[in-house]
CSV table of C-alpha atoms in Angstrom, one decimal:
chain,number,residue,atom,x,y,z
A,17,MET,CA,63.0,76.6,-21.2
A,18,GLY,CA,60.3,77.6,-18.9
A,19,GLU,CA,57.7,75.0,-20.4
A,20,ASP,CA,60.6,72.4,-20.1
A,21,LYS,CA,61.0,72.9,-16.4
A,22,ALA,CA,57.4,72.6,-16.0
A,23,ALA,CA,57.1,69.3,-17.8
A,24,THR,CA,59.8,67.8,-16.2
A,25,PRO,CA,58.6,66.9,-12.9
A,26,LEU,CA,55.3,65.6,-14.3
A,27,LEU,CA,57.0,62.4,-16.1
A,28,PRO,CA,58.2,60.6,-13.1
A,29,LEU,CA,54.7,61.2,-11.2
A,30,ALA,CA,52.9,59.6,-14.3
A,31,VAL,CA,55.4,56.6,-14.3
A,32,ARG,CA,54.8,56.2,-10.5
A,33,GLN,CA,51.1,56.3,-11.0
A,34,GLY,CA,51.0,53.8,-13.9
A,35,ILE,CA,53.2,51.3,-11.8
A,36,SER,CA,51.0,51.5,-8.7
A,37,HIS,CA,47.7,50.9,-11.0
A,38,ALA,CA,49.4,47.9,-12.6
A,39,VAL,CA,50.5,46.5,-9.2
A,40,SER,CA,47.0,46.9,-7.7
A,41,ALA,CA,45.3,45.2,-10.5
A,42,SER,CA,47.8,42.3,-10.3
A,43,GLN,CA,47.1,41.9,-6.7
A,44,ARG,CA,43.5,42.1,-7.4
A,45,ARG,CA,43.7,39.2,-9.9
A,46,SER,CA,45.6,37.1,-7.5
A,47,LEU,CA,43.3,37.7,-4.6
A,48,VAL,CA,40.4,36.6,-6.8
A,49,SER,CA,42.3,33.5,-8.0
A,50,ARG,CA,43.0,32.5,-4.4
A,51,LEU,CA,39.3,33.0,-3.4
A,52,VAL,CA,38.1,30.8,-6.4
A,53,LEU,CA,40.7,28.1,-5.3
A,54,VAL,CA,39.4,28.3,-1.8
A,55,VAL,CA,35.7,27.8,-2.8
A,56,VAL,CA,36.4,25.0,-5.2
A,57,VAL,CA,38.4,23.1,-2.5
A,58,THR,CA,35.8,23.7,0.0
A,59,ALA,CA,33.0,22.4,-2.2
A,60,VAL,CA,35.0,19.2,-3.0
A,61,LEU,CA,35.8,18.5,0.5
A,62,TYR,CA,31.9,18.9,1.4
A,63,CYS,CA,31.0,16.6,-1.2
A,64,LEU,CA,33.3,13.8,-0.3
A,65,LEU,CA,32.1,14.4,3.4
A,66,VAL,CA,28.4,14.1,2.3
A,67,VAL,CA,29.2,10.9,0.3
A,68,SER,CA,31.1,9.4,3.0
A,69,SER,CA,28.6,10.1,5.7
A,70,SER,CA,25.5,9.1,4.0
A,71,SER,CA,26.5,5.7,2.7
A,72,LEU,CA,23.7,3.1,3.0
A,73,PRO,CA,24.1,-0.5,4.2
A,74,ALA,CA,25.6,-3.1,2.1
A,75,ARG,CA,23.9,-3.1,-1.6
A,76,GLN,CA,21.7,-0.3,-0.9
A,77,GLN,CA,21.7,2.9,-2.9
A,78,VAL,CA,19.8,6.0,-3.7
A,79,LEU,CA,20.2,7.3,-7.4
A,80,ASN,CA,18.0,10.2,-8.6
A,81,ALA,CA,15.6,10.1,-5.9
A,82,ASN,CA,14.6,6.5,-6.8
A,83,ILE,CA,15.8,3.6,-4.6
A,84,TYR,CA,17.4,1.0,-6.7
A,85,VAL,CA,18.4,-2.6,-5.3
A,86,ASP,CA,21.0,-5.0,-6.0
A,87,GLN,CA,19.2,-8.4,-5.5
A,88,HIS,CA,22.4,-10.4,-5.2
A,89,THR,CA,22.9,-12.0,-1.7
A,90,ASP,CA,26.2,-11.8,0.2
A,91,ALA,CA,25.7,-15.4,1.4
A,92,PRO,CA,27.1,-18.3,-0.8
A,93,ALA,CA,24.9,-21.4,-1.8
A,94,PRO,CA,23.6,-23.5,0.9
A,95,PRO,CA,24.8,-24.6,3.5
A,96,PRO,CA,25.6,-21.0,3.9
A,97,PRO,CA,27.9,-19.7,6.7
A,98,ALA,CA,26.5,-17.0,9.4
A,99,PRO,CA,26.5,-13.7,7.6
A,100,THR,CA,28.8,-11.1,8.4
A,101,ARG,CA,27.0,-8.4,6.4
A,102,VAL,CA,23.4,-7.7,6.2
A,103,GLN,CA,21.5,-7.8,2.6
A,104,THR,CA,19.1,-4.8,2.9
A,105,THR,CA,16.5,-4.5,0.2
A,106,THR,CA,14.5,-1.2,-0.4
A,107,THR,CA,11.9,-0.7,-2.8
A,108,GLU,CA,9.0,1.6,-3.7
A,109,ALA,CA,5.8,0.3,-2.6
A,110,PRO,CA,3.2,-0.6,-5.4
A,111,PHE,CA,1.0,2.3,-4.9
A,112,HIS,CA,3.8,4.9,-5.1
A,113,ALA,CA,2.6,7.8,-7.2
A,114,ALA,CA,5.8,10.3,-7.4
A,115,THR,CA,9.6,10.1,-6.7
A,116,THR,CA,9.8,13.6,-4.8
A,117,MET,CA,7.4,14.8,-2.3
A,118,LYS,CA,7.1,18.6,-2.0
A,119,ALA,CA,5.4,20.8,0.6
A,120,GLU,CA,4.9,24.6,0.6
A,121,THR,CA,5.0,26.5,4.0
A,122,GLY,CA,4.9,30.2,3.4
A,123,PRO,CA,8.0,31.4,1.5
A,124,HIS,CA,9.8,28.2,2.0
A,125,GLN,CA,9.6,25.0,-0.2
A,126,LEU,CA,10.7,21.7,1.2
A,127,HIS,CA,11.6,18.6,-0.7
A,128,PHE,CA,12.1,15.2,0.2
A,129,ARG,CA,14.6,13.5,-2.2
A,130,GLN,CA,13.1,10.0,-2.2
A,131,PRO,CA,9.9,8.3,-2.5
A,132,PRO,CA,7.2,8.7,0.0
A,133,ARG,CA,6.9,5.1,0.8
A,134,SER,CA,9.5,2.3,0.8
A,135,VAL,CA,10.0,-1.1,2.1
A,136,VAL,CA,13.3,-2.1,3.8
A,137,VAL,CA,14.0,-5.8,4.3
A,138,VAL,CA,16.8,-7.1,6.8
A,139,ARG,CA,17.9,-10.1,8.7
A,140,ARG,CA,17.8,-10.5,12.3
A,141,GLY,CA,21.0,-9.5,13.9
A,142,GLY,CA,21.9,-7.2,11.1
A,143,ASP,CA,22.5,-3.3,11.0
A,144,VAL,CA,20.2,-1.1,8.7
A,145,GLN,CA,19.9,2.4,8.0
A,146,LEU,CA,16.6,4.2,7.2
A,147,ASP,CA,17.1,7.5,5.2
A,148,CYS,CA,15.1,10.7,5.2
A,149,ARG,CA,16.7,12.8,2.5
A,150,VAL,CA,15.7,16.3,2.8
A,151,GLU,CA,16.3,19.5,0.8
A,152,SER,CA,15.1,22.8,2.6
A,153,LYS,CA,15.4,26.4,3.2
A,154,PRO,CA,16.0,27.1,5.9
A,155,HIS,CA,17.0,23.7,7.3
A,156,ALA,CA,14.3,21.6,8.5
A,157,ILE,CA,13.9,19.9,11.9
A,158,VAL,CA,13.3,16.1,11.3
A,159,THR,CA,11.8,13.5,13.8
A,160,TRP,CA,11.5,9.9,13.5
A,161,TYR,CA,8.5,7.8,15.0
A,162,LYS,CA,7.9,4.2,15.3
A,163,ASP,CA,4.5,2.8,14.3
A,164,GLY,CA,3.1,6.5,14.6
A,165,ASP,CA,3.3,7.5,18.0
A,166,ASN,CA,6.5,6.1,19.4
A,167,PHE,CA,9.0,9.2,19.5
A,168,LEU,CA,12.6,8.2,18.7
A,169,THR,CA,14.8,10.9,17.4
A,170,MET,CA,14.8,14.8,16.6
A,171,GLY,CA,17.5,16.2,14.4
A,172,GLY,CA,20.6,14.4,15.2
A,173,ARG,CA,19.6,13.4,18.8
A,174,THR,CA,18.2,10.1,20.2
A,175,TYR,CA,15.2,10.0,22.7
A,176,VAL,CA,14.9,6.4,23.3
A,177,ASP,CA,16.7,4.4,25.9
A,178,ASP,CA,18.0,1.9,23.4
A,179,SER,CA,21.8,2.1,22.4
A,180,ARG,CA,21.1,0.3,19.4
A,181,ILE,CA,19.2,3.3,17.8
A,182,SER,CA,20.9,6.3,16.7
A,183,ALA,CA,20.3,9.3,14.5
A,184,HIS,CA,22.6,10.9,11.8
A,185,GLY,CA,22.1,14.6,11.2
A,186,LEU,CA,23.5,14.8,7.7
A,187,ASN,CA,21.0,12.8,5.9
A,188,TRP,CA,18.5,12.5,8.9
A,189,ALA,CA,19.0,8.9,9.0
A,190,LEU,CA,17.9,6.5,11.4
A,191,ARG,CA,20.3,3.6,12.4
A,192,ILE,CA,19.6,0.4,14.0
A,193,ARG,CA,22.3,-2.1,15.0
A,194,ASP,CA,21.6,-5.7,15.9
A,195,VAL,CA,18.3,-5.6,14.6
A,196,LYS,CA,15.6,-7.8,16.6
A,197,MET,CA,12.4,-9.1,15.4
A,198,THR,CA,10.6,-6.7,17.5
A,199,ASP,CA,12.2,-3.8,15.4
A,200,ALA,CA,9.8,-4.7,12.3
A,201,ALA,CA,7.6,-1.8,12.3
A,202,SER,CA,6.3,1.3,10.2
A,203,TYR,CA,8.9,4.2,10.7
A,204,THR,CA,7.7,7.7,9.8
A,205,CYS,CA,10.0,10.5,9.2
A,206,HIS,CA,8.1,14.0,9.9
A,207,MET,CA,9.3,17.4,8.6
A,208,ALA,CA,8.8,19.9,11.1
A,209,LEU,CA,7.7,23.0,8.6
A,210,ALA,CA,5.4,20.7,6.7
A,211,SER,CA,2.2,19.2,8.1
A,212,ASP,CA,1.9,16.7,5.4
A,213,GLY,CA,5.9,16.3,5.0
A,214,ILE,CA,6.5,12.7,5.9
A,215,VAL,CA,8.3,9.6,4.4
A,216,ASN,CA,7.2,6.3,5.6
A,217,VAL,CA,9.6,3.2,5.6
A,218,GLU,CA,8.3,-0.2,6.3
A,219,LEU,CA,11.0,-2.3,8.1
A,220,ASP,CA,10.4,-6.1,7.6
A,221,VAL,CA,12.7,-8.3,9.8
A,222,ILE,CA,13.2,-11.8,8.5
A,223,PRO,CA,15.2,-14.7,10.5
A,224,ALA,CA,18.7,-14.8,10.2
A,225,ILE,CA,20.3,-17.5,8.4
A,226,GLY,CA,20.7,-20.7,10.6
A,227,ASP,CA,17.7,-19.8,12.9
A,228,GLU,CA,16.6,-23.3,14.2
A,229,GLU,CA,13.4,-21.7,15.9
A,230,LEU,CA,11.8,-18.8,14.3
A,231,PRO,CA,11.9,-15.8,16.6
A,232,ALA,CA,8.4,-14.4,17.3
A,233,PRO,CA,7.6,-11.4,15.2
A,234,ARG,CA,6.2,-8.0,16.4
A,235,MET,CA,2.6,-7.6,16.9
A,236,THR,CA,0.9,-6.5,13.7
A,237,SER,CA,-2.6,-4.9,13.3
A,238,LYS,CA,-5.5,-7.1,13.3
A,239,LEU,CA,-8.2,-6.8,10.7
A,240,GLY,CA,-10.9,-6.5,13.3
A,241,ASP,CA,-9.2,-3.7,14.9
A,242,ILE,CA,-9.0,-1.9,11.7
A,243,LEU,CA,-12.7,-2.3,10.6
A,244,VAL,CA,-14.8,0.6,12.5
A,245,PRO,CA,-17.9,-1.5,13.5
A,246,GLY,CA,-21.4,-0.1,12.4
A,247,PHE,CA,-23.0,1.1,9.2
A,248,GLU,CA,-24.3,4.5,8.0
A,249,THR,CA,-27.2,2.8,5.9
A,250,THR,CA,-28.8,-0.4,6.3
A,251,PRO,CA,-31.1,-1.3,3.3
A,252,ASP,CA,-34.2,-3.3,3.8
A,253,VAL,CA,-33.6,-6.3,1.3
A,254,CYS,CA,-33.8,-9.3,4.0
A,255,PRO,CA,-37.0,-9.3,5.7
A,256,GLU,CA,-37.2,-11.4,8.8
A,257,GLU,CA,-33.1,-11.5,8.5
A,258,GLY,CA,-33.2,-13.3,5.2
A,259,THR,CA,-35.4,-16.3,6.1
A,260,ASN,CA,-36.7,-16.7,2.5
A,261,ARG,CA,-33.3,-15.5,0.8
A,262,GLU,CA,-31.8,-18.3,-1.2
A,263,LEU,CA,-28.8,-15.9,-2.4
A,264,LEU,CA,-27.7,-12.6,-1.1
A,265,ILE,CA,-25.1,-11.2,-3.7
A,266,GLY,CA,-22.7,-8.6,-2.0
A,267,LEU,CA,-21.0,-6.3,-4.4
A,268,VAL,CA,-18.0,-4.3,-3.2
A,269,SER,CA,-17.9,-0.9,-4.6
A,270,HIS,CA,-16.5,2.5,-4.2
A,271,PRO,CA,-18.4,5.7,-3.1
A,272,GLN,CA,-17.5,7.4,-6.4
A,273,TYR,CA,-18.4,4.6,-8.7
A,274,VAL,CA,-21.9,5.5,-9.1
A,275,THR,CA,-21.9,5.1,-13.0
A,276,SER,CA,-20.8,1.4,-12.5
A,277,ARG,CA,-23.4,0.8,-9.9
A,278,ASP,CA,-26.1,2.0,-12.2
A,279,ARG,CA,-24.8,-0.1,-15.1
A,280,VAL,CA,-25.5,-3.2,-12.8
A,281,ARG,CA,-29.0,-1.9,-11.9
A,282,ASN,CA,-29.8,-1.5,-15.6
A,283,THR,CA,-28.4,-4.6,-16.6
A,284,TRP,CA,-28.1,-8.2,-15.0
A,285,LEU,CA,-29.8,-7.0,-11.7
A,286,GLN,CA,-33.2,-7.0,-13.4
A,287,LEU,CA,-32.9,-10.6,-14.2
A,288,LEU,CA,-33.0,-11.5,-10.5
A,289,ASP,CA,-35.8,-13.2,-8.8
A,290,LYS,CA,-36.6,-10.6,-6.1
A,291,ARG,CA,-38.7,-12.9,-4.1
A,292,THR,CA,-35.8,-15.1,-3.2
A,293,TRP,CA,-32.6,-13.2,-4.2
A,294,ALA,CA,-31.2,-9.8,-3.2
A,295,ALA,CA,-28.3,-7.6,-4.0
A,296,VAL,CA,-26.4,-4.8,-2.1
A,297,PHE,CA,-23.6,-2.5,-2.6
A,298,VAL,CA,-20.8,-2.2,0.0
A,299,MET,CA,-18.6,0.7,0.6
A,300,GLY,CA,-17.1,2.9,3.1
A,301,SER,CA,-16.9,6.8,3.1
A,302,ILE,CA,-14.2,9.3,2.1
A,303,SER,CA,-15.7,12.6,2.6
A,304,PRO,CA,-19.0,14.1,4.1
A,305,ALA,CA,-20.0,15.6,0.9
A,306,ILE,CA,-19.6,12.4,-1.2
A,307,MET,CA,-21.3,10.4,1.6
A,308,GLU,CA,-24.3,12.7,1.5
A,309,GLY,CA,-24.8,11.8,-2.2
A,310,ASN,CA,-24.3,7.9,-1.5
A,311,LYS,CA,-26.9,8.4,1.4
A,312,ASP,CA,-29.4,9.9,-1.3
A,313,GLU,CA,-28.4,7.1,-3.6
A,314,ALA,CA,-29.0,4.6,-0.9
A,315,LYS,CA,-32.5,6.1,-0.1
A,316,LYS,CA,-33.5,6.1,-3.8
A,317,HIS,CA,-32.3,2.5,-4.6
A,318,GLY,CA,-32.4,0.7,-1.3
A,319,ASP,CA,-29.5,-1.3,-2.0
A,320,VAL,CA,-26.4,0.4,-0.6
A,321,VAL,CA,-24.6,-0.5,2.4
A,322,ILE,CA,-22.4,2.5,3.7
A,323,GLY,CA,-19.7,1.2,6.4
A,324,LYS,CA,-18.1,3.5,9.1
A,325,PHE,CA,-14.5,2.8,7.8
A,326,ARG,CA,-12.4,4.8,5.3
A,327,ASP,CA,-12.7,3.7,2.0
A,328,VAL,CA,-9.2,4.8,0.7
A,329,SER,CA,-7.9,2.7,-2.3
A,330,ALA,CA,-4.3,3.5,-1.4
A,331,GLU,CA,-4.5,1.9,2.1
A,332,PRO,CA,-3.4,-1.6,1.7
A,333,TYR,CA,-6.0,-3.2,4.0
A,334,THR,CA,-9.2,-1.5,2.4
A,335,GLU,CA,-10.3,-4.3,0.2
A,336,GLY,CA,-10.2,-6.9,3.0
A,337,VAL,CA,-12.0,-4.4,5.2
A,338,LYS,CA,-14.6,-4.2,2.8
A,339,ARG,CA,-15.3,-7.7,2.5
A,340,LEU,CA,-15.2,-8.2,6.2
A,341,ALA,CA,-17.7,-5.5,6.7
A,342,LEU,CA,-20.0,-7.2,4.0
A,343,LEU,CA,-19.8,-10.4,5.9
A,344,ASN,CA,-20.6,-8.6,9.2
A,345,TRP,CA,-23.6,-7.0,7.6
A,346,VAL,CA,-24.8,-10.3,6.6
A,347,ILE,CA,-24.5,-11.6,10.1
A,348,GLU,CA,-26.3,-8.7,11.5
A,349,HIS,CA,-29.2,-8.2,9.0
A,350,CYS,CA,-29.1,-11.5,6.7
A,351,ARG,CA,-28.0,-14.5,8.6
A,352,PHE,CA,-30.6,-16.7,7.2
A,353,ALA,CA,-29.7,-16.4,3.7
A,354,ASN,CA,-28.6,-19.8,2.4
A,355,PHE,CA,-25.6,-18.4,0.4
A,356,THR,CA,-23.8,-15.1,0.0
A,357,LEU,CA,-21.9,-14.3,-3.3
A,358,VAL,CA,-19.0,-11.9,-2.8
A,359,ALA,CA,-18.2,-10.1,-6.0
A,360,THR,CA,-17.6,-6.4,-7.1
A,361,HIS,CA,-19.5,-3.9,-9.3
A,362,ASN,CA,-17.0,-4.8,-12.3
A,363,GLU,CA,-18.6,-8.2,-12.6
A,364,PHE,CA,-21.5,-9.4,-14.6
A,365,VAL,CA,-23.5,-12.2,-13.2
A,366,ASN,CA,-25.7,-14.7,-15.0
A,367,PRO,CA,-28.4,-15.5,-12.5
A,368,THR,CA,-29.7,-18.4,-14.4
A,369,LEU,CA,-26.4,-20.3,-14.4
A,370,LEU,CA,-25.7,-19.3,-10.8
A,371,LYS,CA,-29.1,-20.9,-9.5
A,372,THR,CA,-28.2,-24.1,-11.2
A,373,LEU,CA,-24.7,-24.1,-9.4
A,374,ILE,CA,-26.1,-23.6,-6.0
A,375,LYS,CA,-29.4,-25.7,-6.0
A,376,ASP,CA,-27.7,-28.7,-4.8
A,377,LEU,CA,-25.2,-27.3,-2.5
A,378,ASN,CA,-25.9,-27.6,1.4
A,379,PRO,CA,-26.0,-24.1,3.0
A,380,ASP,CA,-25.4,-25.7,6.4
A,381,GLU,CA,-21.9,-27.2,5.4
A,382,PRO,CA,-19.2,-24.7,6.0
A,383,ALA,CA,-17.6,-24.0,2.9
A,384,ILE,CA,-16.3,-21.5,0.4
A,385,TYR,CA,-16.6,-22.1,-3.5
A,386,GLY,CA,-14.5,-20.7,-6.0
A,387,ILE,CA,-11.3,-21.1,-8.3
A,388,THR,CA,-9.2,-22.5,-5.6
A,389,GLY,CA,-5.5,-22.1,-5.6
A,390,GLY,CA,-2.6,-21.7,-3.0
A,391,ASN,CA,0.0,-24.2,-1.3
A,392,ARG,CA,2.7,-22.0,-3.0
A,393,THR,CA,5.6,-20.3,-1.4
A,394,VAL,CA,5.1,-17.0,0.3
A,395,ALA,CA,6.6,-14.0,-1.6
A,396,ARG,CA,9.4,-12.2,0.4
A,397,ASP,CA,10.5,-10.0,-2.4
A,398,PRO,CA,9.0,-6.5,-2.1
A,399,ASN,CA,8.8,-6.1,-5.7
A,400,ASP,CA,6.4,-9.1,-5.9
A,401,PRO,CA,2.8,-8.0,-6.1
A,402,SER,CA,2.0,-10.8,-3.7
A,403,TYR,CA,4.6,-9.7,-1.2
A,404,LEU,CA,3.9,-10.6,2.5
A,405,SER,CA,6.2,-9.2,5.3
A,406,TYR,CA,7.3,-11.7,7.8
A,407,ALA,CA,5.7,-9.8,10.6
A,408,SER,CA,2.3,-10.4,9.1
A,409,TYR,CA,2.6,-13.9,8.1
A,410,GLN,CA,5.4,-16.3,9.3
A,411,ARG,CA,4.9,-19.5,7.5
A,412,SER,CA,6.7,-20.2,4.3
A,413,GLN,CA,3.7,-21.7,2.4
A,414,LEU,CA,0.4,-20.3,1.7
A,415,PRO,CA,-2.8,-22.0,2.7
A,416,GLU,CA,-5.4,-23.1,0.0
A,417,TYR,CA,-7.6,-20.1,-1.2
A,418,THR,CA,-9.9,-18.9,-4.0
A,419,SER,CA,-8.8,-16.5,-6.4
A,420,GLU,CA,-10.1,-13.0,-6.5
A,421,PRO,CA,-12.6,-11.3,-6.7
A,422,THR,CA,-15.4,-13.6,-6.6
A,423,PHE,CA,-16.4,-16.5,-4.3
A,424,LEU,CA,-19.4,-18.1,-2.7
A,425,VAL,CA,-19.9,-18.5,1.2
A,426,SER,CA,-22.3,-21.0,2.6
A,427,ARG,CA,-24.7,-19.9,5.5
A,428,ALA,CA,-22.7,-21.8,8.1
A,429,ALA,CA,-19.4,-20.6,6.8
A,430,VAL,CA,-20.3,-16.6,7.3
A,431,GLY,CA,-19.9,-16.4,11.0
A,432,MET,CA,-17.2,-18.6,11.2
A,433,LEU,CA,-15.0,-16.4,8.8
A,434,THR,CA,-16.0,-13.2,10.5
A,435,GLU,CA,-14.9,-14.5,13.8
A,436,ALA,CA,-11.6,-15.9,12.5
A,437,ALA,CA,-10.7,-12.9,10.2
A,438,ALA,CA,-11.2,-10.4,13.1
A,439,SER,CA,-8.3,-12.0,15.0
A,440,ILE,CA,-5.8,-12.6,12.7
A,441,ASN,CA,-3.0,-10.2,11.2
A,442,ALA,CA,-4.1,-7.8,8.4
A,443,ILE,CA,-2.5,-8.4,5.2
A,444,PRO,CA,-3.1,-6.6,1.7
A,445,LEU,CA,-3.9,-9.9,-0.1
A,446,TYR,CA,-7.6,-10.0,0.9
A,447,HIS,CA,-8.6,-13.0,-0.8
A,448,ILE,CA,-5.8,-14.9,0.7
A,449,LEU,CA,-6.8,-13.4,4.1
A,450,LEU,CA,-10.6,-14.4,4.0
A,451,THR,CA,-10.7,-17.4,2.0
A,452,GLY,CA,-7.4,-18.7,2.9
A,453,ILE,CA,-5.7,-17.9,6.2
A,454,ALA,CA,-9.3,-17.3,8.1
A,455,ALA,CA,-11.0,-20.2,6.3
A,456,GLU,CA,-8.0,-22.5,7.4
A,457,LYS,CA,-8.2,-21.0,11.1
A,458,ALA,CA,-12.0,-21.4,11.0
A,459,GLY,CA,-12.0,-25.2,9.5
A,460,VAL,CA,-14.0,-24.0,6.8
A,461,LYS,CA,-13.2,-26.0,3.5
A,462,ARG,CA,-12.4,-24.4,0.0
A,463,VAL,CA,-14.4,-26.1,-2.9
A,464,HIS,CA,-13.2,-25.9,-6.3
A,465,MET,CA,-15.9,-24.4,-8.8
A,466,PRO,CA,-14.6,-23.7,-12.2
A,467,GLN,CA,-18.0,-22.5,-13.6
A,468,LEU,CA,-18.3,-20.0,-11.0
A,469,PHE,CA,-16.0,-17.4,-12.3
A,470,LYS,CA,-14.3,-16.7,-15.7
A,471,ALA,CA,-11.1,-15.1,-14.6
A,472,SER,CA,-9.9,-13.8,-18.3
A,473,GLN,CA,-11.8,-10.9,-19.7
A,474,SER,CA,-14.4,-11.7,-22.3
A,475,ILE,CA,-16.9,-9.9,-24.5
A,476,GLU,CA,-18.8,-12.9,-25.9
A,477,ALA,CA,-22.2,-13.6,-24.6
A,478,CYS,CA,-21.4,-17.2,-25.2
A,479,ASP,CA,-19.0,-17.1,-22.1
A,480,PHE,CA,-22.0,-16.6,-19.7
A,481,GLU,CA,-23.4,-19.9,-20.7
A,482,LYS,CA,-20.4,-21.4,-19.3
A,483,PHE,CA,-19.5,-19.1,-16.3
A,484,ALA,CA,-21.9,-17.7,-13.8
A,485,VAL,CA,-19.8,-14.6,-13.2
A,486,GLY,CA,-17.4,-12.7,-15.3
A,487,HIS,CA,-15.9,-9.3,-16.0
A,488,SER,CA,-18.2,-6.5,-17.4
A,489,TRP,CA,-17.4,-4.7,-20.6
A,490,GLY,CA,-19.8,-1.6,-20.2
A,491,GLU,CA,-23.3,-1.1,-20.2
A,492,PRO,CA,-24.2,-1.4,-23.9
A,493,LEU,CA,-22.6,-5.1,-24.2
A,494,ASP,CA,-24.1,-6.0,-20.7
A,495,LYS,CA,-27.6,-5.3,-21.8
A,496,LYS,CA,-27.2,-7.4,-24.9
A,497,VAL,CA,-25.8,-10.2,-22.9
A,498,ALA,CA,-28.6,-9.6,-20.3
A,499,LYS,CA,-31.4,-9.8,-23.1
A,500,LYS,CA,-29.8,-13.1,-24.4
A,501,ILE,CA,-29.8,-14.8,-20.8
A,502,GLU,CA,-33.6,-13.5,-20.3
A,503,SER,CA,-34.7,-14.7,-23.6
A,504,GLY,CA,-33.3,-18.3,-22.9
A,505,LYS,CA,-32.2,-18.5,-26.6
A,506,GLY,CA,-28.6,-18.6,-25.9
A,507,CYS,CA,-25.8,-17.8,-28.7
């Protein structure tokens, strides 16, 4: 009986403890469920907020860090009404190398969730949004600049006295309402924690539908302003400023392509009559170390012209700058040469046929000789390799020009071309700029000479009996072709 009495009060206590434990577990499960629900709802609301706030202008979307474009226009077939919405076109630039740009700063890694370069096209009077999509820890401070030095926004604040321009903090967007022709520019988004962290957006403004008079575009860079004057090396290939030179061959090259230049020296360059002909390679510089090697090469061979401009292939105006530098060098050091052949180190030249082509030409007649073309509609689609912005070229038709990469310039035309080219807008299409736009402005005529250059690649020596210049296919074959030309036996 004593044991029964001792056990009796324990039973209610155990029951009470079990009930207490059960209630606590139930409460915990309920609390966890509520917390999960709150997190899910918060995440959904945040996603909806981001999507709604980061929507782009009409028909412009960003997917998977690449920019895709719906090319359909909002305007119906002509005659179109005044547009109520703006068609905005965004594409990657041709030289784009990666879809996501990353920058390391200490322990933090910063990402741009879009290509580092893009082009946006908008009609005058419309609205446009330029995005700078950033992922960062901690949150980065982003600033926008116009044409490199005009400070516009920082974070979500605007620091320019223009009510049309505003900043949007969620996706670091720059918004411009009622776009003007003067808004066409290069806009750069900088990330504060990464010195190399930038996104560049080129805004091209085209006339509004129905514009009777084309509004004046913004001022763009002149080719003469981009070219740094002067030369690091000046080979002595034109005694008395080229008084006895029938032809100077200027081969556009690149600092690192030493092997290509040696191939030329070991093949067709051996066929030149050094008494009346001369050849030089023209390039800029990319680093002090490589320039020292190029200077040693120039000292060894005496045929390298090194300009003081940056020779960076990714920069759009480099090829035009090189050719203008070549013509400037001719003016300074070989101005009495009858003709200048502009080509590249990738070409093979048949001196025998070239001599035949130029023997009856008049060097005092301002002319450019080559494969002529042109008089076609200007490409305004950024996807087109021949795209030209309205800011850089306002006319709807291109002038007559000679095809790249080879053309022949008379003595009388060299100075006229350099003067005209230095004062016109710089465009990436160097052959159109020099042999088209500059030639038209200077009054230099373009003469079709189909035998000067074979545009398609060929590996047959017989082709060089028909064309003075063609693509090289490497040193072994070039040597065989040179021997056939030298022997005079032909094919």
